[in-house]
Amino acid sequence: MTTVRTVADVRRMLGPLRGASTIALVPTMGALHEGHLSLLRAARAECDLVVMSLFVNPTQFGPGEDLDRYPRDEERDLRLAAEAGGDLVWAPPVEEVYPEGCATEIEVGGVLTAVLDGDPSRRGPEHFRGVATVVAKLFNSVQPDVAYFGQKDAQQVAVIRRMVADLDFPVRIEVLPIVREADGLAMSSRNAYLDPRAREQATALSRALGAAEKTVAAGGIAAALDAARSVLSAAGVEPEYLEARDAEDLTTVEELDGRPVLIAVAAEVGGARLIDNVLIQPGDLQTPQRADTEATI
Ligand code: AMP
C-alpha cells in the first residue's frame, strides 16, 4: 500500500490505471474502526483499486467543536487500511486541500442541509457545506468509479447523493450498514472520548432506536418516537434531536406512507456528540401476529 500527500501524486499514481481498472474511494477522517474497515473490505471485494482518503476536514467542524482533539493515529490507520485491502492512501496536509486563496464552496440547498445536523441551532448548514466541498474535491482528485459511505451518517449520504446527481459526478455511491459494538453502540471515532460511565450511558441511543423500531409497526411514528424518548430519558440522555424523516428527502414524516423512514438521533454523552439512526423499510412493517392465528394458517 502506498501513501501519497498531494493531488499531483494521486493523479500520477492513478492516471495509467484509469479505464482498465475500477477505482474505489473510501473517504475517512481516520481513527479507523470496524465501520471504516467494512467499507474498505466491500471496496476490496468489488473493485480493482482501493483508495482511502485520510483527512480530518477542518471546514466541517464548527467553532467550539472537537477539531483539535479529534483522535489521530496515522501509523495505526495505515496498518489497518493495508490489512483491509487498501492499495493507496491519500493523506494530504490541510494546505494541499485548502491552499491560500481557495474561495469556492459547494452548498447543497433545501431541506437536506437545513434539518437534523444542518439545523442552525445544531451543527448548522456550514457543516454540510464543509462536507460537500471536501467530498467534491476528493471526487475530482481521485475520480473514483465507486465511492463508499456508511449509513451511520445518513444525512451525509443524502447530501452527497444529491450533489452527485446535481453536479453530474460520474461516480456510483455505495452505502453500507451501520457497524455496531456488541452492546449496540454504533462505532464511531468519537467513542474514544467516552469514559466507562458515559460508554454505558451511550448505549441508550441504539436502545432507543431499537424501541422505536419495535413500536412503529403497531403504534405508528408518534408512538415510536415516544418509546425512544422514554429509553433516552431513563438513561439520563437529553437528545439534541430525535426525529422521523423521509429517508430520501428528509422531509418530516408523521404517518407511515409506504416510503422508507429514517429515525435519527443525536445527543451529547460524556462530552462526545454521538449520532445514530435506524431505517424503517415499508417491507419490515408487519404487525406482529398472535401465535394461535399463525398456527391456523
Ligand atoms: P468518518 O471517518 O467518521 O468521516 O467516517 C468515514 C466513513 O465511515 C463515513 O462514510 C461514515 O459514514 C462511515 N462510518 C463511520 N462509522 C461507521 C459505522 N459505525 N458503520 C458504518 N460506517 C461507518
mmCIF file of C-alpha atoms and ligand atoms in Angstrom:
data_model
loop_
_atom_site.group_PDB
_atom_site.id
_atom_site.type_symbol
_atom_site.label_atom_id
_atom_site.label_comp_id
_atom_site.label_asym_id
_atom_site.label_seq_id
_atom_site.Cartn_x
_atom_site.Cartn_y
_atom_site.Cartn_z
ATOM 1 C CA MET A 1 0.000 0.000 0.000
ATOM 2 C CA THR A 2 1.301 3.426 -0.939
ATOM 3 C CA THR A 3 0.667 6.710 0.882
ATOM 4 C CA VAL A 4 0.635 9.990 -1.030
ATOM 5 C CA ARG A 5 0.204 13.588 0.113
ATOM 6 C CA THR A 6 -0.525 15.651 -2.979
ATOM 7 C CA VAL A 7 -3.235 15.775 -5.649
ATOM 8 C CA ALA A 8 -0.468 15.590 -8.280
ATOM 9 C CA ASP A 9 0.778 12.285 -6.798
ATOM 10 C CA VAL A 10 -2.743 10.827 -6.634
ATOM 11 C CA ARG A 11 -3.203 11.652 -10.325
ATOM 12 C CA ARG A 12 0.244 10.324 -11.243
ATOM 13 C CA MET A 13 -0.439 7.010 -9.460
ATOM 14 C CA LEU A 14 -3.964 6.507 -10.763
ATOM 15 C CA GLY A 15 -3.671 8.009 -14.256
ATOM 16 C CA PRO A 16 -2.177 4.963 -16.036
ATOM 17 C CA LEU A 17 -4.680 2.611 -14.360
ATOM 18 C CA ARG A 18 -7.817 4.595 -15.122
ATOM 19 C CA GLY A 19 -10.288 2.979 -17.505
ATOM 20 C CA ALA A 20 -8.774 -0.513 -17.258
ATOM 21 C CA SER A 21 -9.496 -0.772 -13.505
ATOM 22 C CA THR A 22 -12.486 0.088 -11.339
ATOM 23 C CA ILE A 23 -11.327 2.600 -8.767
ATOM 24 C CA ALA A 24 -12.987 2.714 -5.345
ATOM 25 C CA LEU A 25 -12.739 5.621 -2.944
ATOM 26 C CA VAL A 26 -13.394 5.317 0.785
ATOM 27 C CA PRO A 27 -13.337 8.791 2.364
ATOM 28 C CA THR A 28 -12.411 8.801 6.068
ATOM 29 C CA MET A 29 -11.197 11.118 8.787
ATOM 30 C CA GLY A 30 -9.075 8.317 10.250
ATOM 31 C CA ALA A 31 -9.101 6.811 13.753
ATOM 32 C CA LEU A 32 -10.254 3.735 11.894
ATOM 33 C CA HIS A 33 -12.673 1.241 13.406
ATOM 34 C CA GLU A 34 -14.711 -1.681 12.087
ATOM 35 C CA GLY A 35 -17.197 0.722 10.436
ATOM 36 C CA HIS A 36 -14.459 2.150 8.224
ATOM 37 C CA LEU A 37 -12.985 -1.306 7.666
ATOM 38 C CA SER A 38 -16.345 -2.665 6.464
ATOM 39 C CA LEU A 39 -16.284 -0.004 3.721
ATOM 40 C CA LEU A 40 -12.690 -0.864 2.787
ATOM 41 C CA ARG A 41 -13.434 -4.583 2.670
ATOM 42 C CA ALA A 42 -16.510 -4.059 0.475
ATOM 43 C CA ALA A 43 -14.445 -1.857 -1.839
ATOM 44 C CA ARG A 44 -11.722 -4.547 -1.944
ATOM 45 C CA ALA A 45 -14.266 -7.232 -2.829
ATOM 46 C CA GLU A 46 -15.956 -5.200 -5.553
ATOM 47 C CA CYS A 47 -13.258 -3.045 -7.188
ATOM 48 C CA ASP A 48 -9.767 -3.397 -8.687
ATOM 49 C CA LEU A 49 -8.136 -0.495 -6.850
ATOM 50 C CA VAL A 50 -8.997 0.711 -3.364
ATOM 51 C CA VAL A 51 -8.133 4.284 -2.460
ATOM 52 C CA MET A 52 -8.758 5.552 1.059
ATOM 53 C CA SER A 53 -8.588 9.227 1.859
ATOM 54 C CA LEU A 54 -7.439 10.125 5.341
ATOM 55 C CA PHE A 55 -8.165 13.745 6.114
ATOM 56 C CA VAL A 56 -9.656 15.414 9.168
ATOM 57 C CA ASN A 57 -11.538 18.091 7.286
ATOM 58 C CA PRO A 58 -11.439 21.323 9.314
ATOM 59 C CA THR A 59 -14.244 23.004 7.376
ATOM 60 C CA GLN A 60 -16.892 20.559 8.587
ATOM 61 C CA PHE A 61 -16.174 21.339 12.243
ATOM 62 C CA GLY A 62 -17.923 24.333 13.775
ATOM 63 C CA PRO A 63 -16.320 26.746 16.228
ATOM 64 C CA GLY A 64 -16.066 25.061 19.626
ATOM 65 C CA GLU A 65 -16.353 21.555 18.132
ATOM 66 C CA ASP A 66 -13.713 18.853 18.604
ATOM 67 C CA LEU A 67 -11.362 19.540 15.652
ATOM 68 C CA ASP A 68 -8.304 19.927 17.880
ATOM 69 C CA ARG A 69 -8.873 16.841 19.953
ATOM 70 C CA TYR A 70 -10.254 14.622 17.156
ATOM 71 C CA PRO A 71 -8.325 11.329 17.508
ATOM 72 C CA ARG A 72 -5.415 10.995 15.074
ATOM 73 C CA ASP A 73 -3.098 7.995 14.702
ATOM 74 C CA GLU A 74 -1.851 7.780 11.145
ATOM 75 C CA GLU A 75 0.537 4.883 11.692
ATOM 76 C CA ARG A 76 -2.247 2.684 13.062
ATOM 77 C CA ASP A 77 -4.669 3.809 10.334
ATOM 78 C CA LEU A 78 -2.188 2.909 7.582
ATOM 79 C CA ARG A 79 -1.635 -0.529 9.069
ATOM 80 C CA LEU A 80 -5.389 -1.227 9.375
ATOM 81 C CA ALA A 81 -6.109 0.122 5.889
ATOM 82 C CA ALA A 82 -3.430 -2.151 4.418
ATOM 83 C CA GLU A 83 -4.825 -5.158 6.300
ATOM 84 C CA ALA A 84 -8.320 -4.396 4.966
ATOM 85 C CA GLY A 85 -7.014 -4.369 1.401
ATOM 86 C CA GLY A 86 -6.288 -0.711 0.682
ATOM 87 C CA ASP A 87 -3.956 -0.006 -2.253
ATOM 88 C CA LEU A 88 -3.443 3.723 -1.932
ATOM 89 C CA VAL A 89 -3.979 6.132 0.951
ATOM 90 C CA TRP A 90 -4.300 9.784 0.196
ATOM 91 C CA ALA A 91 -3.435 11.715 3.368
ATOM 92 C CA PRO A 92 -2.969 15.328 2.378
ATOM 93 C CA PRO A 93 -1.991 18.162 4.699
ATOM 94 C CA VAL A 94 -4.637 20.883 5.159
ATOM 95 C CA GLU A 95 -2.777 23.331 2.843
ATOM 96 C CA GLU A 96 -2.954 20.813 -0.010
ATOM 97 C CA VAL A 97 -6.744 20.656 0.204
ATOM 98 C CA TYR A 98 -7.303 24.324 1.026
ATOM 99 C CA PRO A 99 -4.426 26.308 -0.494
ATOM 100 C CA GLU A 100 -4.230 30.019 0.101
ATOM 101 C CA GLY A 101 -6.796 31.896 -1.961
ATOM 102 C CA CYS A 102 -9.206 28.963 -2.090
ATOM 103 C CA ALA A 103 -12.656 30.614 -2.375
ATOM 104 C CA THR A 104 -15.097 28.040 -3.732
ATOM 105 C CA GLU A 105 -17.583 26.037 -1.710
ATOM 106 C CA ILE A 106 -20.303 23.556 -2.614
ATOM 107 C CA GLU A 107 -23.651 24.128 -0.979
ATOM 108 C CA VAL A 108 -26.444 21.600 -1.298
ATOM 109 C CA GLY A 109 -29.560 23.635 -0.648
ATOM 110 C CA GLY A 110 -33.039 22.975 0.635
ATOM 111 C CA VAL A 111 -34.308 20.707 3.372
ATOM 112 C CA LEU A 112 -31.407 18.252 3.082
ATOM 113 C CA THR A 113 -28.977 20.604 4.796
ATOM 114 C CA ALA A 114 -31.415 22.638 6.892
ATOM 115 C CA VAL A 115 -32.673 19.898 9.231
ATOM 116 C CA LEU A 116 -31.196 17.458 11.774
ATOM 117 C CA ASP A 117 -27.424 18.134 11.903
ATOM 118 C CA GLY A 118 -27.832 21.043 9.461
ATOM 119 C CA ASP A 119 -30.348 22.907 11.603
ATOM 120 C CA PRO A 120 -28.799 26.269 12.530
ATOM 121 C CA SER A 121 -29.471 25.528 16.215
ATOM 122 C CA ARG A 122 -27.438 22.298 15.910
ATOM 123 C CA ARG A 123 -24.258 21.840 13.827
ATOM 124 C CA GLY A 124 -25.698 24.239 11.237
ATOM 125 C CA PRO A 125 -25.615 24.250 7.405
ATOM 126 C CA GLU A 126 -21.877 25.125 7.412
ATOM 127 C CA HIS A 127 -21.194 21.534 8.425
ATOM 128 C CA PHE A 128 -22.624 20.118 5.190
ATOM 129 C CA ARG A 129 -21.007 22.898 3.158
ATOM 130 C CA GLY A 130 -17.706 21.618 4.535
ATOM 131 C CA VAL A 131 -18.636 18.001 3.819
ATOM 132 C CA ALA A 132 -19.927 18.627 0.267
ATOM 133 C CA THR A 133 -16.910 20.755 -0.631
ATOM 134 C CA VAL A 134 -14.336 18.265 0.594
ATOM 135 C CA VAL A 135 -16.121 15.277 -0.958
ATOM 136 C CA ALA A 136 -16.362 17.130 -4.297
ATOM 137 C CA LYS A 137 -12.623 17.794 -4.090
ATOM 138 C CA LEU A 138 -11.911 14.153 -3.236
ATOM 139 C CA PHE A 139 -14.028 13.037 -6.186
ATOM 140 C CA ASN A 140 -12.180 15.412 -8.524
ATOM 141 C CA SER A 141 -8.752 14.341 -7.267
ATOM 142 C CA VAL A 142 -9.309 10.587 -7.220
ATOM 143 C CA GLN A 143 -12.044 10.357 -9.891
ATOM 144 C CA PRO A 144 -13.351 7.093 -8.459
ATOM 145 C CA ASP A 145 -15.851 4.854 -10.242
ATOM 146 C CA VAL A 146 -17.444 3.960 -6.908
ATOM 147 C CA ALA A 147 -17.381 5.726 -3.539
ATOM 148 C CA TYR A 148 -18.282 4.009 -0.266
ATOM 149 C CA PHE A 149 -20.101 5.666 2.616
ATOM 150 C CA GLY A 150 -21.703 4.457 5.859
ATOM 151 C CA GLN A 151 -25.389 4.619 6.736
ATOM 152 C CA LYS A 152 -24.185 5.817 10.159
ATOM 153 C CA ASP A 153 -24.054 9.307 8.608
ATOM 154 C CA ALA A 154 -27.432 9.005 6.873
ATOM 155 C CA GLN A 155 -27.868 12.730 6.277
ATOM 156 C CA GLN A 156 -24.374 12.953 4.789
ATOM 157 C CA VAL A 157 -25.357 10.180 2.363
ATOM 158 C CA ALA A 158 -28.500 12.070 1.310
ATOM 159 C CA VAL A 159 -26.491 15.281 0.792
ATOM 160 C CA ILE A 160 -23.773 13.540 -1.231
ATOM 161 C CA ARG A 161 -26.258 11.666 -3.399
ATOM 162 C CA ARG A 162 -27.954 14.998 -4.191
ATOM 163 C CA MET A 163 -24.629 16.663 -5.000
ATOM 164 C CA VAL A 164 -23.556 13.780 -7.252
ATOM 165 C CA ALA A 165 -26.853 13.951 -9.158
ATOM 166 C CA ASP A 166 -26.901 17.745 -9.399
ATOM 167 C CA LEU A 167 -23.264 18.174 -10.458
ATOM 168 C CA ASP A 168 -23.130 15.079 -12.723
ATOM 169 C CA PHE A 169 -20.257 13.413 -10.927
ATOM 170 C CA PRO A 170 -19.625 10.130 -12.783
ATOM 171 C CA VAL A 171 -19.431 8.091 -9.586
ATOM 172 C CA ARG A 172 -21.651 5.412 -8.092
ATOM 173 C CA ILE A 173 -22.415 5.809 -4.406
ATOM 174 C CA GLU A 174 -22.483 2.648 -2.301
ATOM 175 C CA VAL A 175 -23.878 2.797 1.230
ATOM 176 C CA LEU A 176 -23.133 0.142 3.837
ATOM 177 C CA PRO A 177 -24.994 -0.657 7.072
ATOM 178 C CA ILE A 178 -24.021 0.701 10.476
ATOM 179 C CA VAL A 179 -21.430 -1.453 12.241
ATOM 180 C CA ARG A 180 -22.101 -1.703 15.977
ATOM 181 C CA GLU A 181 -20.323 -2.812 19.129
ATOM 182 C CA ALA A 182 -21.651 -5.997 20.764
ATOM 183 C CA ASP A 183 -23.951 -3.926 23.004
ATOM 184 C CA GLY A 184 -25.418 -1.981 20.086
ATOM 185 C CA LEU A 185 -23.421 1.253 20.283
ATOM 186 C CA ALA A 186 -22.736 2.480 16.750
ATOM 187 C CA MET A 187 -18.995 2.511 16.129
ATOM 188 C CA SER A 188 -17.565 5.999 15.920
ATOM 189 C CA SER A 189 -14.138 7.576 16.215
ATOM 190 C CA ARG A 190 -15.716 9.810 18.877
ATOM 191 C CA ASN A 191 -16.488 6.805 21.128
ATOM 192 C CA ALA A 192 -12.848 7.156 22.216
ATOM 193 C CA TYR A 193 -13.940 10.206 24.256
ATOM 194 C CA LEU A 194 -16.279 8.133 26.448
ATOM 195 C CA ASP A 195 -15.263 7.165 29.979
ATOM 196 C CA PRO A 196 -16.742 3.880 31.289
ATOM 197 C CA ARG A 197 -19.849 5.557 32.730
ATOM 198 C CA ALA A 198 -20.546 7.549 29.575
ATOM 199 C CA ARG A 199 -19.789 4.480 27.453
ATOM 200 C CA GLU A 200 -22.585 2.633 29.287
ATOM 201 C CA GLN A 201 -24.943 5.623 29.007
ATOM 202 C CA ALA A 202 -24.221 5.887 25.280
ATOM 203 C CA THR A 203 -25.919 2.535 24.640
ATOM 204 C CA ALA A 204 -29.203 4.395 25.255
ATOM 205 C CA LEU A 205 -29.082 5.747 21.684
ATOM 206 C CA SER A 206 -29.204 2.353 19.986
ATOM 207 C CA ARG A 207 -31.585 1.001 22.619
ATOM 208 C CA ALA A 208 -33.910 3.952 21.987
ATOM 209 C CA LEU A 209 -33.847 3.308 18.247
ATOM 210 C CA GLY A 210 -34.493 -0.375 18.909
ATOM 211 C CA ALA A 211 -37.554 0.560 20.984
ATOM 212 C CA ALA A 212 -38.779 2.835 18.177
ATOM 213 C CA GLU A 213 -38.285 0.097 15.611
ATOM 214 C CA LYS A 214 -40.257 -2.365 17.727
ATOM 215 C CA THR A 215 -43.119 0.058 18.312
ATOM 216 C CA VAL A 216 -43.532 1.616 14.895
ATOM 217 C CA ALA A 217 -45.491 -1.126 13.107
ATOM 218 C CA ALA A 218 -48.280 -1.322 15.668
ATOM 219 C CA GLY A 219 -48.125 2.169 17.134
ATOM 220 C CA GLY A 220 -47.076 4.455 14.291
ATOM 221 C CA ILE A 221 -44.446 7.150 14.272
ATOM 222 C CA ALA A 222 -45.541 9.239 17.250
ATOM 223 C CA ALA A 223 -45.608 6.154 19.494
ATOM 224 C CA ALA A 224 -42.224 5.030 18.154
ATOM 225 C CA LEU A 225 -40.669 8.397 18.983
ATOM 226 C CA ASP A 226 -42.285 8.306 22.434
ATOM 227 C CA ALA A 227 -40.841 4.848 23.071
ATOM 228 C CA ALA A 228 -37.396 6.065 22.041
ATOM 229 C CA ARG A 229 -37.693 9.202 24.170
ATOM 230 C CA SER A 230 -38.558 7.107 27.256
ATOM 231 C CA VAL A 231 -35.425 4.989 26.838
ATOM 232 C CA LEU A 232 -33.239 8.091 26.485
ATOM 233 C CA SER A 233 -34.870 9.759 29.445
ATOM 234 C CA ALA A 234 -34.447 6.672 31.666
ATOM 235 C CA ALA A 235 -30.731 6.738 30.834
ATOM 236 C CA GLY A 236 -30.489 10.466 31.568
ATOM 237 C CA VAL A 237 -29.733 11.322 27.942
ATOM 238 C CA GLU A 238 -31.227 14.548 26.590
ATOM 239 C CA PRO A 239 -31.401 14.263 22.776
ATOM 240 C CA GLU A 240 -30.264 17.171 20.634
ATOM 241 C CA TYR A 241 -32.786 15.751 18.182
ATOM 242 C CA LEU A 242 -34.865 12.618 17.844
ATOM 243 C CA GLU A 243 -36.863 12.758 14.644
ATOM 244 C CA ALA A 244 -38.545 10.682 11.955
ATOM 245 C CA ARG A 245 -37.866 11.859 8.415
ATOM 246 C CA ASP A 246 -38.364 10.631 4.879
ATOM 247 C CA ALA A 247 -35.159 8.663 4.258
ATOM 248 C CA GLU A 248 -34.504 10.220 0.852
ATOM 249 C CA ASP A 249 -35.522 13.869 1.008
ATOM 250 C CA LEU A 250 -35.517 14.272 4.821
ATOM 251 C CA THR A 251 -38.935 15.941 4.861
ATOM 252 C CA THR A 252 -40.931 15.426 8.052
ATOM 253 C CA VAL A 253 -42.958 12.230 8.261
ATOM 254 C CA GLU A 254 -45.930 11.998 10.556
ATOM 255 C CA GLU A 255 -47.585 8.866 9.202
ATOM 256 C CA LEU A 256 -46.148 5.767 7.595
ATOM 257 C CA ASP A 257 -46.994 6.063 3.907
ATOM 258 C CA GLY A 258 -45.075 3.210 2.314
ATOM 259 C CA ARG A 259 -41.818 5.140 1.913
ATOM 260 C CA PRO A 260 -38.637 4.350 3.870
ATOM 261 C CA VAL A 261 -38.430 6.371 7.074
ATOM 262 C CA LEU A 262 -35.262 7.382 8.881
ATOM 263 C CA ILE A 263 -35.440 7.692 12.640
ATOM 264 C CA ALA A 264 -32.377 9.682 13.649
ATOM 265 C CA VAL A 265 -30.983 10.721 16.999
ATOM 266 C CA ALA A 266 -28.126 12.942 18.152
ATOM 267 C CA ALA A 267 -27.074 13.505 21.742
ATOM 268 C CA GLU A 268 -24.113 14.630 23.719
ATOM 269 C CA VAL A 269 -22.963 11.928 26.094
ATOM 270 C CA GLY A 270 -19.942 12.395 28.345
ATOM 271 C CA GLY A 271 -18.583 15.228 26.205
ATOM 272 C CA ALA A 272 -18.959 13.313 22.917
ATOM 273 C CA ARG A 273 -21.570 14.268 20.341
ATOM 274 C CA LEU A 274 -22.977 10.976 19.104
ATOM 275 C CA ILE A 275 -25.398 10.205 16.283
ATOM 276 C CA ASP A 276 -27.266 7.059 15.341
ATOM 277 C CA ASN A 277 -30.218 6.097 13.178
ATOM 278 C CA VAL A 278 -32.445 3.298 12.024
ATOM 279 C CA LEU A 279 -34.048 2.905 8.633
ATOM 280 C CA ILE A 280 -37.633 1.665 8.684
ATOM 281 C CA GLN A 281 -38.337 -0.077 5.388
ATOM 282 C CA PRO A 282 -42.029 -0.478 4.487
ATOM 283 C CA GLY A 283 -41.467 -4.225 3.962
ATOM 284 C CA ASP A 284 -40.319 -4.591 7.596
ATOM 285 C CA LEU A 285 -43.596 -3.262 8.932
ATOM 286 C CA GLN A 286 -45.574 -6.329 9.716
ATOM 287 C CA THR A 287 -47.863 -6.086 12.677
ATOM 288 C CA PRO A 288 -46.929 -8.996 14.958
ATOM 289 C CA GLN A 289 -49.440 -11.845 14.616
ATOM 290 C CA ARG A 290 -50.839 -13.812 17.533
ATOM 291 C CA ALA A 291 -49.355 -17.297 17.817
ATOM 292 C CA ASP A 292 -52.761 -19.003 17.676
ATOM 293 C CA THR A 293 -53.648 -17.127 14.459
ATOM 294 C CA GLU A 294 -50.369 -18.193 12.916
ATOM 295 C CA ALA A 295 -50.994 -21.802 13.898
ATOM 296 C CA THR A 296 -54.281 -21.948 11.982
ATOM 297 C CA ILE A 297 -52.822 -20.609 8.714
HETATM 298 P P1 AMP B 1 -15.577 9.397 9.355
HETATM 299 O O1 AMP B 1 -14.150 8.958 9.461
HETATM 300 O O2 AMP B 1 -16.288 9.469 10.646
HETATM 301 O O3 AMP B 1 -15.740 10.633 8.481
HETATM 302 O O4 AMP B 1 -16.318 8.229 8.555
HETATM 303 C C1 AMP B 1 -15.863 7.796 7.301
HETATM 304 C C2 AMP B 1 -16.909 6.893 6.691
HETATM 305 O O5 AMP B 1 -17.119 5.776 7.550
HETATM 306 C C3 AMP B 1 -18.269 7.591 6.519
HETATM 307 O O6 AMP B 1 -18.847 7.197 5.285
HETATM 308 C C4 AMP B 1 -19.043 7.058 7.693
HETATM 309 O O7 AMP B 1 -20.442 7.044 7.477
HETATM 310 C C5 AMP B 1 -18.508 5.653 7.792
HETATM 311 N N1 AMP B 1 -18.752 5.114 9.138
HETATM 312 C C6 AMP B 1 -18.440 5.710 10.312
HETATM 313 N N2 AMP B 1 -18.890 4.949 11.350
HETATM 314 C C7 AMP B 1 -19.496 3.876 10.801
HETATM 315 C C8 AMP B 1 -20.169 2.735 11.343
HETATM 316 N N3 AMP B 1 -20.297 2.537 12.641
HETATM 317 N N4 AMP B 1 -20.672 1.834 10.470
HETATM 318 C C9 AMP B 1 -20.558 2.012 9.138
HETATM 319 N N5 AMP B 1 -19.940 3.062 8.561
HETATM 320 C C10 AMP B 1 -19.413 3.983 9.386
#
